Short mmCIF file of C-alpha atoms in Angstrom, two decimals:
data_model
loop_
_atom_site.label_atom_id
_atom_site.label_comp_id
_atom_site.label_asym_id
_atom_site.label_seq_id
_atom_site.Cartn_x
_atom_site.Cartn_y
_atom_site.Cartn_z
CA MET A 5 78.63 25.81 53.66
CA ALA A 6 78.58 23.50 56.52
CA VAL A 7 81.60 25.11 57.87
CA PHE A 8 80.17 28.94 57.84
CA PHE A 9 76.54 27.44 59.12
CA THR A 10 78.49 26.37 62.23
CA VAL A 11 80.49 29.52 62.42
CA ALA A 12 77.05 31.46 62.37
CA LEU A 13 75.05 29.45 64.74
CA LEU A 14 78.08 29.47 67.13
CA ALA A 15 78.01 33.60 67.11
CA MET A 16 74.16 33.62 67.72
CA ALA A 17 74.46 31.39 70.88
CA CYS A 18 76.87 33.88 72.14
CA PRO A 19 74.73 36.56 74.10
CA LEU A 20 74.53 39.63 72.49
CA MET A 21 73.59 43.04 73.74
CA ALA A 22 69.81 43.12 74.27
CA PHE A 23 67.95 45.12 71.69
CA ASP A 24 66.91 48.50 73.05
CA MET A 25 63.40 49.28 71.50
CA GLY A 26 64.02 53.08 72.16
CA GLN A 27 67.20 53.23 70.32
CA SER A 28 67.73 55.28 67.10
CA THR A 29 67.13 53.18 63.95
CA ARG A 30 67.29 53.93 60.27
CA CYS A 31 65.31 52.30 57.37
CA VAL A 32 67.44 51.00 54.34
CA ALA A 33 66.36 48.87 51.37
CA ILE A 34 66.87 45.26 51.53
CA PRO A 35 69.82 44.50 49.44
CA ASN A 36 69.70 42.26 46.45
CA GLN A 37 72.63 39.85 47.68
CA MET A 38 70.36 39.30 50.67
CA LYS A 39 68.49 36.53 49.17
CA VAL A 40 66.90 34.63 51.98
CA CYS A 41 64.68 37.76 52.70
CA LYS A 42 64.54 39.17 49.02
CA ASP A 43 60.73 37.88 48.61
CA VAL A 44 59.87 38.19 52.23
CA GLY A 45 56.90 40.71 51.69
CA TYR A 46 58.69 44.11 51.98
CA SER A 47 61.42 46.19 50.70
CA GLU A 48 63.03 48.22 53.71
CA MET A 49 64.21 47.10 56.95
CA ARG A 50 65.41 48.55 59.91
CA LEU A 51 69.09 48.77 61.10
CA PRO A 52 70.06 47.71 63.90
CA ASN A 53 67.94 44.80 63.41
CA PHE A 54 66.44 42.61 66.52
CA LEU A 55 69.79 40.56 67.00
CA GLY A 56 71.78 43.64 67.49
CA HIS A 57 73.66 44.08 63.76
CA SER A 58 74.00 47.66 62.53
CA ASN A 59 76.49 46.57 59.59
CA LEU A 60 74.52 45.75 56.60
CA GLU A 61 77.45 44.81 54.27
CA GLY A 62 79.39 43.25 57.36
CA GLU A 63 77.17 41.55 59.40
CA VAL A 64 73.62 41.35 58.38
CA VAL A 65 74.12 40.06 54.81
CA PRO A 66 76.54 37.14 55.60
CA ARG A 67 74.51 36.02 59.03
CA SER A 68 71.55 35.97 56.60
CA GLU A 69 73.19 33.79 53.93
CA ASP A 70 74.19 31.51 56.74
CA TRP A 71 70.81 30.25 57.56
CA ARG A 72 69.79 29.60 53.87
CA PRO A 73 71.03 25.76 54.43
CA MET A 74 68.26 25.54 57.15
CA LEU A 75 65.77 27.40 55.29
CA GLN A 76 66.35 25.00 52.30
CA THR A 77 65.23 21.81 54.16
CA GLY A 78 61.38 23.27 54.41
CA CYS A 79 61.46 22.42 58.02
CA HIS A 80 58.58 24.96 58.55
CA PRO A 81 56.67 27.16 56.01
CA GLN A 82 57.24 30.17 58.20
CA ALA A 83 60.86 29.70 59.10
CA GLN A 84 61.76 32.64 56.73
CA ALA A 85 59.37 35.14 58.07
CA PHE A 86 60.31 34.16 61.35
CA LEU A 87 64.16 34.70 60.81
CA CYS A 88 63.84 37.83 58.46
CA SER A 89 61.44 39.36 61.19
CA LEU A 90 64.50 39.09 63.27
CA ILE A 91 67.38 39.72 60.77
CA ALA A 92 65.75 42.20 58.51
CA PRO A 93 62.78 43.82 60.48
CA VAL A 94 60.26 45.46 58.53
CA CYS A 95 60.41 49.19 58.58
CA LEU A 96 57.08 50.50 60.07
CA ASP A 97 56.08 53.31 62.48
CA THR A 98 56.59 50.71 65.32
CA PHE A 99 58.63 47.32 66.06
CA ILE A 100 56.89 44.43 64.86
CA GLN A 101 58.73 41.22 66.59
CA PRO A 102 57.66 37.52 66.09
CA CYS A 103 55.30 36.37 68.61
CA ARG A 104 56.33 33.76 70.99
CA SER A 105 53.84 31.22 69.50
CA LEU A 106 55.55 31.47 66.01
CA CYS A 107 59.20 31.25 67.53
CA VAL A 108 57.86 27.95 69.27
CA ALA A 109 56.14 26.64 65.88
CA VAL A 110 59.32 27.22 64.09
CA ARG A 111 61.51 25.86 66.92
CA ASP A 112 59.65 22.80 67.25
CA SER A 113 59.74 22.00 63.35
CA CYS A 114 63.27 23.26 62.95
CA ALA A 115 65.38 22.53 66.12
CA PRO A 116 65.50 18.61 65.23
CA VAL A 117 66.90 19.67 61.72
CA LEU A 118 69.53 21.64 63.30
CA ALA A 119 70.25 18.88 65.82
CA CYS A 120 70.28 15.85 62.74
CA GLN A 121 73.34 18.42 61.52
CA GLY A 122 74.93 18.63 65.09
CA HIS A 123 73.59 22.18 66.07
CA PRO A 124 71.52 23.33 68.92
CA TRP A 125 68.88 25.90 68.50
CA PRO A 126 70.69 29.23 69.32
CA GLU A 127 70.56 30.83 72.91
CA GLU A 128 69.67 34.10 71.03
CA LEU A 129 66.32 32.55 69.67
CA ASP A 130 64.76 31.48 72.79
CA CYS A 131 61.18 31.63 72.60
CA ASP A 132 60.67 33.18 75.81
CA ARG A 133 62.37 36.54 74.69
CA PHE A 134 59.55 37.18 72.17
CA PRO A 135 56.05 38.56 73.31
CA THR A 136 52.93 36.89 73.41
CA GLU A 137 49.85 37.44 71.01
CA GLU A 138 48.56 40.17 73.58
CA ASP A 139 51.12 42.51 72.13
CA MET A 140 51.68 43.50 68.48
CA CYS A 141 53.62 40.65 67.03
CA LEU A 142 53.87 38.29 63.82
CA THR A 143 51.74 35.33 64.72
CA PRO A 144 51.98 31.85 63.07
CA HIS A 145 49.36 31.23 60.34
CA ALA A 146 46.91 28.08 61.04
CA LYS A 147 46.55 27.52 57.37
CA PHE A 148 50.02 26.45 56.59
CA GLY A 149 49.44 23.24 58.97
CA HIS A 150 46.48 21.97 57.02
CA ILE A 151 48.12 22.14 53.61
CA ALA A 152 50.75 19.70 54.47
CA LYS A 153 49.32 17.89 57.21
CA ASP A 154 48.51 14.70 55.25
CA LEU A 155 51.89 14.89 52.88
CA PRO A 156 54.61 12.62 54.13
CA LYS A 157 57.53 14.43 55.84
CA PRO A 158 61.26 14.33 55.51
CA ALA A 159 62.81 13.61 59.17
CA CYS A 160 66.42 13.14 60.78
CA GLN A 161 67.19 9.36 60.70
CA ASN A 162 70.26 6.98 61.14
CA CYS A 163 71.62 6.56 57.38
CA PRO A 164 70.25 3.89 55.55
CA SER A 165 72.00 0.99 54.46
CA VAL A 166 73.37 0.90 51.07
CA ASP A 167 73.95 -2.39 49.40
CA VAL A 168 76.34 -2.45 46.44
CA ALA A 169 75.89 -4.99 43.34
CA PRO A 170 73.23 -6.81 45.39
CA ALA A 171 71.45 -10.18 44.15
CA MET A 172 68.35 -9.95 42.48
CA LYS A 173 66.44 -11.63 45.18
CA THR A 174 67.72 -9.25 47.77
CA VAL A 175 66.31 -6.35 45.37
CA LEU A 176 62.91 -7.88 45.35
CA ASP A 177 62.80 -8.69 49.11
CA ALA A 178 63.46 -5.13 49.79
CA PHE A 179 60.54 -4.28 47.48
CA CYS A 180 58.45 -6.63 49.37
CA GLN A 181 59.51 -5.55 52.92
CA HIS A 182 59.04 -1.78 52.31
CA ASP A 183 56.20 0.78 51.58
CA PHE A 184 57.65 2.21 48.34
CA ALA A 185 60.55 1.70 45.90
CA VAL A 186 61.67 4.25 43.71
CA THR A 187 64.68 5.02 41.30
CA ALA A 188 66.01 8.72 41.20
CA LYS A 189 69.23 10.22 40.26
CA LEU A 190 70.93 11.99 43.06
CA HIS A 191 73.49 15.00 42.52
CA ARG A 192 75.80 16.79 44.52
CA ARG A 193 76.96 20.06 43.68
CA ARG A 194 80.91 20.80 43.75
CA LEU A 195 80.39 24.58 44.78
CA PRO A 196 76.94 25.17 46.43
CA MET A 197 77.18 28.69 45.52
CA GLY A 198 74.03 29.79 47.56
CA GLU A 199 72.10 26.91 46.02
CA PRO A 200 71.13 23.62 47.69
CA GLU A 201 74.01 21.14 47.62
CA PHE A 202 72.28 18.38 47.13
CA ASP A 203 69.05 17.79 44.68
CA VAL A 204 67.57 15.29 42.64
CA GLU A 205 67.62 15.17 39.18
CA GLY A 206 64.87 14.73 36.42
CA ARG A 207 61.88 12.46 37.39
CA VAL A 208 61.58 10.02 39.98
CA GLU A 209 60.38 6.82 38.98
CA PHE A 210 58.21 4.58 40.84
CA ILE A 211 58.78 0.70 41.01
CA ARG A 212 56.30 0.34 44.26
CA GLN A 213 54.51 3.73 44.79
CA GLY A 214 52.79 3.20 48.32
CA PRO A 215 51.86 6.21 50.31
CA LEU A 216 53.98 8.52 48.01
CA LEU A 217 52.47 11.35 45.94
CA PRO A 218 53.77 11.64 42.48
CA TYR A 219 53.96 15.32 42.49
CA ASP A 220 55.56 15.70 46.04
CA THR A 221 58.11 12.81 45.86
CA GLN A 222 61.27 14.53 44.19
CA HIS A 223 60.81 17.57 46.52
CA LEU A 224 60.68 15.10 49.44
CA LEU A 225 63.68 13.44 48.44
CA GLN A 226 65.44 16.36 48.14
CA GLN A 227 64.37 17.81 51.62
CA TRP A 228 65.53 14.40 52.80
CA LEU A 229 68.91 14.71 51.29
CA LEU A 230 69.42 18.27 52.82
CA ILE A 231 68.18 17.43 56.43
CA ASN A 232 70.32 14.02 56.47
CA LEU A 233 73.59 15.79 55.45
CA GLN A 234 75.79 13.18 56.94
CA CYS A 235 74.09 10.49 54.96
CA ALA A 236 73.97 12.37 51.60
CA ASN A 237 77.79 13.02 51.89
CA ALA A 238 78.37 9.40 52.33
CA LEU A 239 76.09 8.80 49.12
CA LEU A 240 77.68 11.31 46.56
CA ARG A 241 81.16 12.90 46.10
CA PRO A 242 81.11 16.49 44.78
CA GLY A 243 80.19 17.33 41.57
CA ARG A 244 78.86 13.65 40.59
CA SER A 245 75.39 12.21 40.29
CA GLN A 246 74.53 8.78 40.81
CA LEU A 247 71.14 6.84 40.13
CA TYR A 248 69.98 4.82 43.19
CA VAL A 249 67.13 2.59 43.82
CA LEU A 250 65.52 3.99 47.23
CA THR A 251 63.39 1.71 49.24
CA GLY A 252 61.62 2.85 52.85
CA SER A 253 58.54 3.48 54.40
CA VAL A 254 56.26 5.97 56.09
CA GLN A 255 55.96 5.83 59.43
CA ARG A 256 52.73 6.49 61.71
CA ASP A 257 53.81 10.20 62.27
CA GLY A 258 54.00 10.99 58.46
CA THR A 259 57.58 10.66 58.55
CA LEU A 260 59.64 9.41 55.67
CA ALA A 261 62.32 6.60 56.46
CA LEU A 262 64.43 5.53 53.74
CA THR A 263 65.97 2.07 54.61
CA ARG A 264 67.70 0.41 51.72
CA LEU A 265 69.34 1.86 49.12
CA PHE A 266 71.18 0.35 45.98
CA PRO A 267 73.14 2.48 43.39
CA TRP A 268 72.68 1.47 40.46
CA HIS A 269 75.36 1.03 37.85
CA LYS A 270 75.02 0.16 34.16
CA LYS A 271 76.59 -3.43 35.01
CA ASP A 272 74.02 -3.96 37.57
CA THR A 273 71.85 -6.44 35.58
CA ASN A 274 70.22 -7.82 38.91
CA ILE A 275 68.59 -4.55 39.67
CA ALA A 276 67.43 -4.29 36.03
CA VAL A 277 65.90 -7.70 36.40
CA ALA A 278 64.43 -7.21 39.58
CA THR A 279 62.62 -4.21 38.67
CA ARG A 280 61.26 -5.84 35.75
CA LYS A 281 60.07 -8.99 37.57
CA TRP A 282 58.62 -6.76 40.05
CA LYS A 283 55.09 -6.47 38.19
CA HIS A 284 54.44 -10.20 38.38
CA TYR A 285 56.42 -10.87 41.66
CA ARG A 286 54.43 -12.25 44.63
CA CYS A 287 56.00 -11.60 48.10
#
């Protein structure tokens, strides 16, 4: 999937013919295979779209699916609406583009995710090309910022250290030195087939909860894997699952930073003993 995503971004970065508001367009149903925009809130789209694509099966659908990896990271709550307004614009009596402020909001949140994966923000999505609020355009919703502002957020980071077969005191010291410690079974699909390549199987168990929230932590760790793909690739082989003890902290800006990871195999009795002793351990 990463290869297709790279191709898509390179294609987006190449200058396309400017969209002519006066050109003839047609309305077509958003196809079922265009899953990126299937629940965007409307069922018909205009062709050509705002990126100049006129071939539904040959251009629009493949390009839309290539954006799936970024959308799966949850980098911005309106990233889907922003992208679909360009690749599958709603079929109304007038053209509705995204506002410049929406583009800036999505870019500021999602460009670091692309940069973490080695991709620049596409030139074709230069926010200066979109209208301001004085024009009829798709605006950002302030309510989304209030919903998640107090939740820890995944972010791009240097890969955490991985300690294989650690000593018991090494594990206990890691519990003491960090805000949280959890156990989670990480999984990597052999063939993504449109689904996230990495996920967290089953429940996340807390050793030291710290600032993490029980209902959000599994999703938070999955987003971390999808953003930090290079790190995730090093942690798991395709088609495999691995139980890990993950320790880290939540930074002042609310971002999650994983620091030390311990793969937990059946033979690793030191990790098992450390987790039992932690309840009565004094740092």
